[in-house]
């Protein structure tokens, strides 16, 4: 093949995308509670050791592009859209008004707002630092975000504490740090209650997001389970207003089974928001788009969520790869992420309705017949053949993943 001149590359990408087929219409995509973060689409490809590879994308452009793709909900960090120095000032009001106008114009809703408590130098010792002035600033920042959330009609606020951790042991007192972190959340909830009452709106659902490591060394709330314990610790004045925003990769990173972590959150009644992406165990937070690494595991995650009637948002918290262009972010990265999610969601419905899986599960639950309660040998023998069904179910899920349950054959 001769070299492809730069001015012909977009049309090549567009033609091959078209050739892939299998995409859903924007109307279909809008039916799912899929949310698109400002920061994901605007991510410029920078990282520790890595320079940016893309140009900045302003919120007007992100909102316009999301609308065209069929992503019906948008979310943001405060400082994705408002410079730190303008927060709480006239500049904030002016920007929030522009965001509201842009969302209206393109028919999008703001689903969630979140406070950046990790990038700015003020957070060097975390938002729950020893210095009281840093902590009052943190309390003001999360309260200000709640204010922005109400102004934009958001339903959720998310908290990824980011650098709520430390490089060396002994320099921070863990119990105090956790108390101070709770103080900020309490301030956000109090502000929310007052604002919601005066605006006649429901309060937001405040969702904690854990990440086990990176960017800091040791961390106080590394997992969703740790956050569940924190919510129930008695430190929060309004624990009923606080739930979880687990992120698929964050659970995978520490070696967990994401599906099991989600199941524990479901049982606690705290699975309110879900960051969807993909990646690898025990590696960095690479935030690859959903289904590109672990599609079978993703199918299983969605079987769990569908069968337990999860109705919260699916937030596309991933990073388009550094190799993708600004054009590619909206022409390939976002539409394909959304479409893989929808396909996996629909396949999860097929798995739930599959007669083979249903019969196998029912058989396993029926067991092999009554045996005396104290007889291990008899209980083992009663189930000897039935237990083969575990592997059969896993095979059937693989068949559903590759379409063999619909007659696609390779044994020609
Ligand atoms: C980073 C987190 C981050 C959060 C965001 C929302 O690893 O996943 O993207 O989801 O700050 O608060
Ligand atoms: Mg996240
Ligand atoms: Mg992540």
Short mmCIF file of C-alpha atoms and ligand atoms in Angstrom, two decimals:
data_model
loop_
_atom_site.label_atom_id
_atom_site.label_comp_id
_atom_site.label_asym_id
_atom_site.label_seq_id
_atom_site.Cartn_x
_atom_site.Cartn_y
_atom_site.Cartn_z
CA UNK A 1 0.00 0.00 0.00
CA UNK A 2 1.40 3.46 -0.83
CA UNK A 3 1.70 6.00 2.02
CA UNK A 4 -1.61 7.59 3.04
CA UNK A 5 -1.19 11.39 3.00
CA UNK A 6 -2.41 13.08 6.19
CA UNK A 7 -5.30 14.78 4.39
CA UNK A 8 -6.71 11.37 3.40
CA UNK A 9 -6.38 9.69 6.79
CA UNK A 10 -9.65 10.84 8.35
CA UNK A 11 -11.63 9.56 5.40
CA UNK A 12 -9.81 6.22 5.62
CA UNK A 13 -10.70 5.95 9.32
CA UNK A 14 -14.31 6.93 8.54
CA UNK A 15 -14.55 4.35 5.74
CA UNK A 16 -13.15 1.54 7.90
CA UNK A 17 -15.47 2.51 10.77
CA UNK A 18 -18.37 2.30 8.34
CA UNK A 19 -17.08 -1.08 7.16
CA UNK A 20 -17.05 -2.36 10.77
CA UNK A 21 -20.83 -1.92 10.89
CA UNK A 22 -22.77 -2.89 13.98
CA UNK A 23 -23.28 0.62 15.27
CA UNK A 24 -26.46 1.79 17.00
CA UNK A 25 -28.37 4.92 16.11
CA UNK A 26 -28.08 7.97 18.38
CA UNK A 27 -31.75 7.43 19.35
CA UNK A 28 -31.01 3.88 20.51
CA UNK A 29 -27.89 5.01 22.40
CA UNK A 30 -29.92 7.68 24.21
CA UNK A 31 -32.16 5.03 25.77
CA UNK A 32 -29.36 3.85 28.07
CA UNK A 33 -28.26 5.77 31.15
CA UNK A 34 -24.80 6.34 29.71
CA UNK A 35 -22.93 9.40 30.92
CA UNK A 36 -20.00 11.08 29.22
CA UNK A 37 -17.41 12.88 31.33
CA UNK A 38 -15.96 16.21 30.20
CA UNK A 39 -12.52 15.02 31.26
CA UNK A 40 -12.60 11.79 29.27
CA UNK A 41 -13.32 13.44 25.93
CA UNK A 42 -11.01 16.36 26.69
CA UNK A 43 -8.14 14.16 27.88
CA UNK A 44 -5.07 15.27 25.96
CA UNK A 45 -3.05 12.09 26.36
CA UNK A 46 -0.65 13.45 28.97
CA UNK A 47 0.68 11.39 31.87
CA UNK A 48 3.70 11.08 34.06
CA UNK A 49 6.57 10.77 31.51
CA UNK A 50 4.16 11.40 28.61
CA UNK A 51 3.50 14.68 26.80
CA UNK A 52 0.02 15.46 25.46
CA UNK A 53 -0.83 14.09 22.02
CA UNK A 54 -4.13 15.91 21.48
CA UNK A 55 -5.42 19.48 21.63
CA UNK A 56 -7.74 20.70 24.41
CA UNK A 57 -11.47 20.35 23.71
CA UNK A 58 -13.80 22.95 25.29
CA UNK A 59 -17.05 21.86 26.93
CA UNK A 60 -19.19 23.32 24.13
CA UNK A 61 -17.50 20.96 21.69
CA UNK A 62 -17.69 17.93 24.01
CA UNK A 63 -21.40 18.53 24.62
CA UNK A 64 -22.09 19.02 20.90
CA UNK A 65 -20.21 15.85 19.97
CA UNK A 66 -21.85 13.77 22.73
CA UNK A 67 -25.25 14.92 21.47
CA UNK A 68 -24.39 13.85 17.95
CA UNK A 69 -23.21 10.41 19.11
CA UNK A 70 -26.28 9.93 21.32
CA UNK A 71 -24.64 10.20 24.77
CA UNK A 72 -27.47 11.87 26.63
CA UNK A 73 -25.75 12.80 29.90
CA UNK A 74 -22.65 14.84 30.67
CA UNK A 75 -20.60 15.18 33.85
CA UNK A 76 -17.61 17.20 34.96
CA UNK A 77 -15.06 18.05 37.63
CA UNK A 78 -15.37 21.65 38.85
CA UNK A 79 -11.95 22.56 37.45
CA UNK A 80 -12.47 20.79 34.10
CA UNK A 81 -14.60 23.79 33.22
CA UNK A 82 -13.86 26.52 35.78
CA UNK A 83 -10.29 27.62 36.52
CA UNK A 84 -9.40 27.18 40.22
CA UNK A 85 -9.05 30.94 40.71
CA UNK A 86 -12.57 31.61 39.31
CA UNK A 87 -14.32 29.11 41.60
CA UNK A 88 -17.01 30.77 43.70
CA UNK A 89 -16.56 34.08 41.87
CA UNK A 90 -18.54 35.80 39.10
CA UNK A 91 -16.53 33.81 36.55
CA UNK A 92 -18.10 30.60 37.88
CA UNK A 93 -21.65 31.88 37.40
CA UNK A 94 -20.89 33.01 33.89
CA UNK A 95 -19.38 29.61 32.95
CA UNK A 96 -22.19 27.64 34.61
CA UNK A 97 -24.71 29.70 32.63
CA UNK A 98 -22.83 28.91 29.41
CA UNK A 99 -22.77 25.20 30.27
CA UNK A 100 -26.51 25.22 31.00
CA UNK A 101 -27.18 26.93 27.67
CA UNK A 102 -25.00 24.45 25.81
CA UNK A 103 -26.69 21.45 27.45
CA UNK A 104 -30.12 22.90 26.63
CA UNK A 105 -29.17 23.60 23.03
CA UNK A 106 -28.05 20.01 22.48
CA UNK A 107 -30.65 18.25 24.62
CA UNK A 108 -28.22 16.82 27.17
CA UNK A 109 -28.65 16.59 30.94
CA UNK A 110 -25.91 17.11 33.52
CA UNK A 111 -25.93 13.87 35.49
CA UNK A 112 -23.09 14.35 37.93
CA UNK A 113 -20.59 16.83 39.28
CA UNK A 114 -17.34 16.04 41.06
CA UNK A 115 -14.67 18.03 42.84
CA UNK A 116 -11.06 17.89 41.75
CA UNK A 117 -9.25 17.28 45.04
CA UNK A 118 -6.02 15.95 43.61
CA UNK A 119 -4.41 18.07 40.84
CA UNK A 120 -3.82 21.47 42.41
CA UNK A 121 -0.84 22.02 44.72
CA UNK A 122 -3.22 22.84 47.58
CA UNK A 123 -3.97 19.09 47.80
CA UNK A 124 -0.31 18.08 48.23
CA UNK A 125 -1.10 16.65 51.66
CA UNK A 126 -4.58 15.51 50.54
CA UNK A 127 -7.96 17.22 51.02
CA UNK A 128 -7.87 15.85 54.58
CA UNK A 129 -4.55 17.48 55.43
CA UNK A 130 -3.40 18.40 58.94
CA UNK A 131 -3.66 22.14 58.22
CA UNK A 132 -7.13 23.41 59.18
CA UNK A 133 -7.10 25.99 56.38
CA UNK A 134 -6.67 23.25 53.75
CA UNK A 135 -9.55 21.34 55.28
CA UNK A 136 -11.85 24.34 55.34
CA UNK A 137 -10.91 24.97 51.73
CA UNK A 138 -11.78 21.31 50.93
CA UNK A 139 -15.14 21.66 52.69
CA UNK A 140 -15.81 24.86 50.74
CA UNK A 141 -14.77 23.23 47.45
CA UNK A 142 -17.08 20.21 47.78
CA UNK A 143 -19.93 22.50 48.92
CA UNK A 144 -19.31 24.76 45.94
CA UNK A 145 -19.50 21.73 43.64
CA UNK A 146 -22.84 20.78 45.18
CA UNK A 147 -23.99 24.34 44.38
CA UNK A 148 -22.88 23.89 40.76
CA UNK A 149 -24.64 20.53 40.68
CA UNK A 150 -27.96 22.03 41.73
CA UNK A 151 -27.55 24.88 39.25
CA UNK A 152 -27.04 22.36 36.43
CA UNK A 153 -29.73 19.91 37.56
CA UNK A 154 -27.32 17.09 38.49
CA UNK A 155 -28.52 14.06 40.46
CA UNK A 156 -25.16 12.73 41.65
CA UNK A 157 -21.94 14.01 43.17
CA UNK A 158 -18.87 11.80 43.03
CA UNK A 159 -15.80 11.87 45.26
CA UNK A 160 -12.56 10.32 44.20
CA UNK A 161 -10.26 11.51 46.95
CA UNK A 162 -7.25 11.05 44.69
CA UNK A 163 -4.34 11.77 46.93
CA UNK A 164 -5.96 10.69 50.18
CA UNK A 165 -2.77 8.83 50.89
CA UNK A 166 0.83 9.29 51.82
CA UNK A 167 4.32 8.38 50.74
CA UNK A 168 5.82 7.61 54.14
CA UNK A 169 4.48 5.89 57.22
CA UNK A 170 4.19 7.62 60.57
CA UNK A 171 3.85 11.18 59.27
CA UNK A 172 0.05 11.12 59.24
CA UNK A 173 -2.38 9.80 61.81
CA UNK A 174 -4.79 7.62 59.88
CA UNK A 175 -7.73 7.93 62.28
CA UNK A 176 -7.58 11.75 62.28
CA UNK A 177 -7.23 11.86 58.49
CA UNK A 178 -10.35 9.76 58.07
CA UNK A 179 -12.26 11.97 60.52
CA UNK A 180 -11.20 15.05 58.61
CA UNK A 181 -12.19 13.48 55.32
CA UNK A 182 -15.63 12.76 56.78
CA UNK A 183 -15.90 16.42 57.84
CA UNK A 184 -15.70 17.53 54.19
CA UNK A 185 -18.35 15.05 53.11
CA UNK A 186 -20.55 16.17 55.98
CA UNK A 187 -20.16 19.77 54.83
CA UNK A 188 -21.19 18.75 51.28
CA UNK A 189 -24.27 16.91 52.58
CA UNK A 190 -25.31 19.82 54.84
CA UNK A 191 -24.97 22.29 51.98
CA UNK A 192 -26.92 19.92 49.77
CA UNK A 193 -29.79 19.60 52.26
CA UNK A 194 -30.08 23.39 52.55
CA UNK A 195 -29.84 24.00 48.79
CA UNK A 196 -32.24 21.21 47.89
CA UNK A 197 -34.82 22.53 50.38
CA UNK A 198 -34.62 26.08 49.07
CA UNK A 199 -34.70 24.96 45.41
CA UNK A 200 -37.44 22.35 45.92
CA UNK A 201 -35.17 19.70 44.43
CA UNK A 202 -34.17 16.30 45.81
CA UNK A 203 -30.75 16.10 47.42
CA UNK A 204 -27.90 14.66 45.36
CA UNK A 205 -26.67 11.12 45.77
CA UNK A 206 -23.10 11.43 47.04
CA UNK A 207 -20.93 8.59 45.74
CA UNK A 208 -17.46 7.64 46.94
CA UNK A 209 -14.99 6.21 44.43
CA UNK A 210 -12.06 4.11 45.59
CA UNK A 211 -8.79 3.45 43.78
CA UNK A 212 -6.31 1.04 45.34
CA UNK A 213 -3.02 2.68 44.36
CA UNK A 214 -1.55 5.38 42.14
CA UNK A 215 -0.96 8.26 42.28
CA UNK A 216 0.07 7.91 45.92
CA UNK A 217 1.89 5.18 47.76
CA UNK A 218 -0.16 4.13 50.77
CA UNK A 219 -3.84 4.94 50.79
CA UNK A 220 -6.53 5.01 53.44
CA UNK A 221 -9.61 4.01 51.48
CA UNK A 222 -8.28 1.71 48.75
CA UNK A 223 -11.35 -0.30 47.83
CA UNK A 224 -15.12 -0.03 47.59
CA UNK A 225 -15.31 -2.33 50.60
CA UNK A 226 -13.16 0.06 52.63
CA UNK A 227 -15.52 2.84 51.61
CA UNK A 228 -18.55 0.82 52.68
CA UNK A 229 -16.97 0.45 56.10
CA UNK A 230 -16.22 4.19 56.13
CA UNK A 231 -19.86 5.02 55.30
CA UNK A 232 -20.98 2.81 58.18
CA UNK A 233 -18.27 4.04 60.59
CA UNK A 234 -20.40 6.62 62.38
CA UNK A 235 -18.20 9.47 61.11
CA UNK A 236 -20.77 10.64 58.56
CA UNK A 237 -23.66 12.79 59.73
CA UNK A 238 -25.79 11.63 56.76
CA UNK A 239 -24.70 8.10 55.81
CA UNK A 240 -28.02 7.61 54.02
CA UNK A 241 -26.96 10.28 51.49
CA UNK A 242 -23.63 8.59 50.74
CA UNK A 243 -23.12 5.56 48.51
CA UNK A 244 -20.56 4.24 46.05
CA UNK A 245 -19.26 4.92 42.59
CA UNK A 246 -17.14 1.82 42.00
CA UNK A 247 -14.94 1.85 38.93
CA UNK A 248 -14.50 -1.44 37.08
CA UNK A 249 -10.74 -1.08 36.63
CA UNK A 250 -10.12 0.23 40.14
CA UNK A 251 -11.49 -3.01 41.55
CA UNK A 252 -9.59 -5.11 39.03
CA UNK A 253 -6.34 -3.24 39.76
CA UNK A 254 -6.01 -4.62 43.29
CA UNK A 255 -6.79 -8.13 42.14
CA UNK A 256 -10.49 -8.21 43.03
CA UNK A 257 -13.24 -9.78 41.00
CA UNK A 258 -15.15 -6.62 39.94
CA UNK A 259 -18.39 -8.59 39.82
CA UNK A 260 -17.95 -9.69 43.43
CA UNK A 261 -17.09 -6.14 44.55
CA UNK A 262 -20.25 -4.89 42.83
CA UNK A 263 -22.29 -7.65 44.45
CA UNK A 264 -21.14 -6.53 47.91
CA UNK A 265 -22.11 -2.93 47.08
CA UNK A 266 -25.50 -4.11 45.82
CA UNK A 267 -26.17 -6.04 49.00
CA UNK A 268 -25.32 -2.95 51.04
CA UNK A 269 -27.80 -0.93 48.94
CA UNK A 270 -24.98 1.42 47.95
CA UNK A 271 -24.36 0.73 44.27
CA UNK A 272 -25.53 4.10 42.96
CA UNK A 273 -23.13 5.03 40.16
CA UNK A 274 -20.65 2.98 38.11
CA UNK A 275 -17.52 4.04 36.19
CA UNK A 276 -17.12 1.74 33.23
CA UNK A 277 -13.82 0.98 31.56
CA UNK A 278 -11.31 -1.85 31.25
CA UNK A 279 -7.66 -2.67 31.91
CA UNK A 280 -5.32 -5.05 33.66
CA UNK A 281 -4.80 -6.45 37.15
CA UNK A 282 -1.96 -5.05 39.27
CA UNK A 283 -0.99 -2.41 36.73
CA UNK A 284 -1.60 1.29 36.26
CA UNK A 285 -5.00 2.90 35.94
CA UNK A 286 -4.89 2.78 32.15
CA UNK A 287 -8.62 3.36 31.73
CA UNK A 288 -9.03 1.45 28.48
CA UNK A 289 -12.51 1.59 26.97
CA UNK A 290 -15.11 -0.92 28.13
CA UNK A 291 -14.83 -4.47 26.82
CA UNK A 292 -11.49 -4.15 25.02
CA UNK A 293 -9.59 -6.29 27.52
CA UNK A 294 -12.04 -8.41 29.49
CA UNK A 295 -15.22 -8.79 27.42
CA UNK A 296 -16.29 -12.06 29.06
CA UNK A 297 -15.84 -10.60 32.53
CA UNK A 298 -17.80 -7.54 31.41
CA UNK A 299 -20.61 -9.75 30.16
CA UNK A 300 -20.75 -11.35 33.58
CA UNK A 301 -20.72 -7.99 35.35
CA UNK A 302 -23.69 -6.85 33.29
CA UNK A 303 -25.56 -10.11 33.92
CA UNK A 304 -25.22 -9.33 37.63
CA UNK A 305 -26.37 -5.72 37.25
CA UNK A 306 -29.27 -6.54 34.92
CA UNK A 307 -30.49 -9.36 37.09
CA UNK A 308 -30.38 -7.10 40.18
CA UNK A 309 -32.16 -4.20 38.45
CA UNK A 310 -29.35 -1.67 38.68
CA UNK A 311 -30.76 1.58 37.30
CA UNK A 312 -27.91 4.02 37.95
CA UNK A 313 -25.60 5.68 35.44
CA UNK A 314 -22.90 3.94 33.43
CA UNK A 315 -20.17 6.54 33.32
CA UNK A 316 -17.65 6.31 30.49
CA UNK A 317 -14.65 7.06 32.72
CA UNK A 318 -11.97 5.95 30.32
CA UNK A 319 -9.13 7.58 28.44
CA UNK A 320 -9.10 7.46 24.66
CA UNK A 321 -5.61 6.10 23.88
CA UNK A 322 -2.76 8.52 23.24
CA UNK A 323 -2.60 7.15 19.70
CA UNK A 324 -6.13 8.34 18.91
CA UNK A 325 -6.47 11.80 17.29
CA UNK A 326 -8.88 14.57 18.28
CA UNK A 327 -10.99 13.47 15.32
CA UNK A 328 -10.76 9.82 16.39
CA UNK A 329 -11.99 10.58 19.92
CA UNK A 330 -15.46 11.41 18.59
CA UNK A 331 -15.42 9.38 15.37
CA UNK A 332 -14.17 6.10 16.85
CA UNK A 333 -13.44 6.11 20.57
CA UNK A 334 -16.76 7.27 22.07
CA UNK A 335 -19.22 5.70 19.61
CA UNK A 336 -17.47 2.33 19.76
CA UNK A 337 -17.27 2.38 23.58
CA UNK A 338 -20.99 3.12 23.79
CA UNK A 339 -21.83 0.45 21.22
CA UNK A 340 -19.78 -2.25 22.93
CA UNK A 341 -21.51 -1.40 26.19
CA UNK A 342 -24.96 -1.66 24.61
CA UNK A 343 -24.07 -4.94 22.90
CA UNK A 344 -22.77 -6.41 26.16
CA UNK A 345 -25.87 -5.16 27.99
CA UNK A 346 -28.16 -6.80 25.43
CA UNK A 347 -26.08 -9.99 25.53
CA UNK A 348 -26.45 -9.97 29.31
CA UNK A 349 -30.21 -10.03 28.72
CA UNK A 350 -29.75 -13.05 26.46
CA UNK A 351 -27.65 -14.80 29.11
CA UNK A 352 -30.35 -14.18 31.72
CA UNK A 353 -33.03 -15.57 29.36
CA UNK A 354 -30.92 -18.48 28.08
CA UNK A 355 -32.78 -21.76 28.69
CA UNK A 356 -29.59 -23.81 29.02
CA UNK A 357 -28.11 -21.55 31.69
CA UNK A 358 -31.46 -21.28 33.48
CA UNK A 359 -31.91 -25.03 33.60
CA UNK A 360 -28.33 -25.62 34.72
CA UNK A 361 -28.61 -23.02 37.50
CA UNK A 362 -31.95 -24.45 38.64
CA UNK A 363 -30.51 -27.98 38.66
CA UNK A 364 -27.52 -26.88 40.75
CA UNK A 365 -29.89 -25.23 43.21
CA UNK A 366 -32.08 -28.32 43.43
CA UNK A 367 -29.15 -30.53 44.39
CA UNK A 368 -29.11 -34.32 44.10
CA UNK A 369 -31.68 -35.32 46.71
CA UNK A 370 -31.88 -35.39 50.48
CA UNK A 371 -29.10 -37.06 52.44
CA UNK A 372 -28.54 -37.23 56.19
CA UNK A 373 -27.35 -33.78 57.41
CA UNK A 374 -24.13 -35.05 58.96
CA UNK A 375 -23.03 -37.16 56.00
CA UNK A 376 -20.31 -35.43 53.94
CA UNK A 377 -19.76 -38.42 51.65
CA UNK A 378 -23.44 -38.71 50.79
CA UNK A 379 -23.75 -34.93 50.10
CA UNK A 380 -20.68 -35.12 47.84
CA UNK A 381 -21.98 -38.16 45.95
CA UNK A 382 -25.42 -36.58 45.54
CA UNK A 383 -23.89 -33.69 43.58
CA UNK A 384 -21.08 -35.48 41.79
CA UNK A 385 -22.39 -35.11 38.22
CA UNK A 386 -24.35 -31.88 38.75
CA UNK A 387 -21.23 -29.85 39.57
CA UNK A 388 -19.93 -30.32 36.01
CA UNK A 389 -22.58 -27.74 35.15
CA UNK A 390 -20.38 -24.92 36.49
CA UNK A 391 -18.01 -25.35 33.56
CA UNK A 392 -20.87 -25.91 31.16
CA UNK A 393 -22.40 -22.56 32.21
CA UNK A 394 -19.07 -20.80 31.66
CA UNK A 395 -18.85 -22.38 28.18
CA UNK A 396 -22.39 -21.26 27.39
CA UNK A 397 -21.52 -17.68 28.39
CA UNK A 398 -18.56 -17.83 26.03
CA UNK A 399 -20.89 -19.06 23.28
CA UNK A 400 -23.20 -16.13 23.96
CA UNK A 401 -20.20 -13.78 23.80
CA UNK A 402 -19.21 -15.00 20.34
CA UNK A 403 -22.73 -15.49 19.03
CA UNK A 404 -22.72 -19.31 18.85
CA UNK A 405 -26.02 -19.45 20.74
CA UNK A 406 -27.54 -17.80 17.67
CA UNK A 407 -26.25 -20.42 15.30
CA UNK A 408 -22.86 -18.98 14.42
CA UNK A 409 -20.71 -22.07 13.70
CA UNK A 410 -17.03 -22.71 13.19
CA UNK A 411 -17.16 -26.53 12.98
CA UNK A 412 -17.49 -26.64 9.20
C1 LIG B 1 -9.33 8.43 38.49
C2 LIG B 1 -10.75 8.42 38.67
C3 LIG B 1 -11.38 9.70 38.22
C4 LIG B 1 -12.69 9.86 38.89
C5 LIG B 1 -13.18 11.24 38.75
C6 LIG B 1 -14.56 11.41 39.30
O1 LIG B 1 -8.69 7.43 38.57
O2 LIG B 1 -11.33 7.32 38.03
O3 LIG B 1 -11.53 9.73 36.84
O4 LIG B 1 -13.62 8.96 38.39
O5 LIG B 1 -12.29 12.08 39.43
O6 LIG B 1 -14.54 11.93 40.52
MG1 LIG B 2 -13.36 6.83 37.90
MG1 LIG B 3 -9.49 4.68 36.38
#
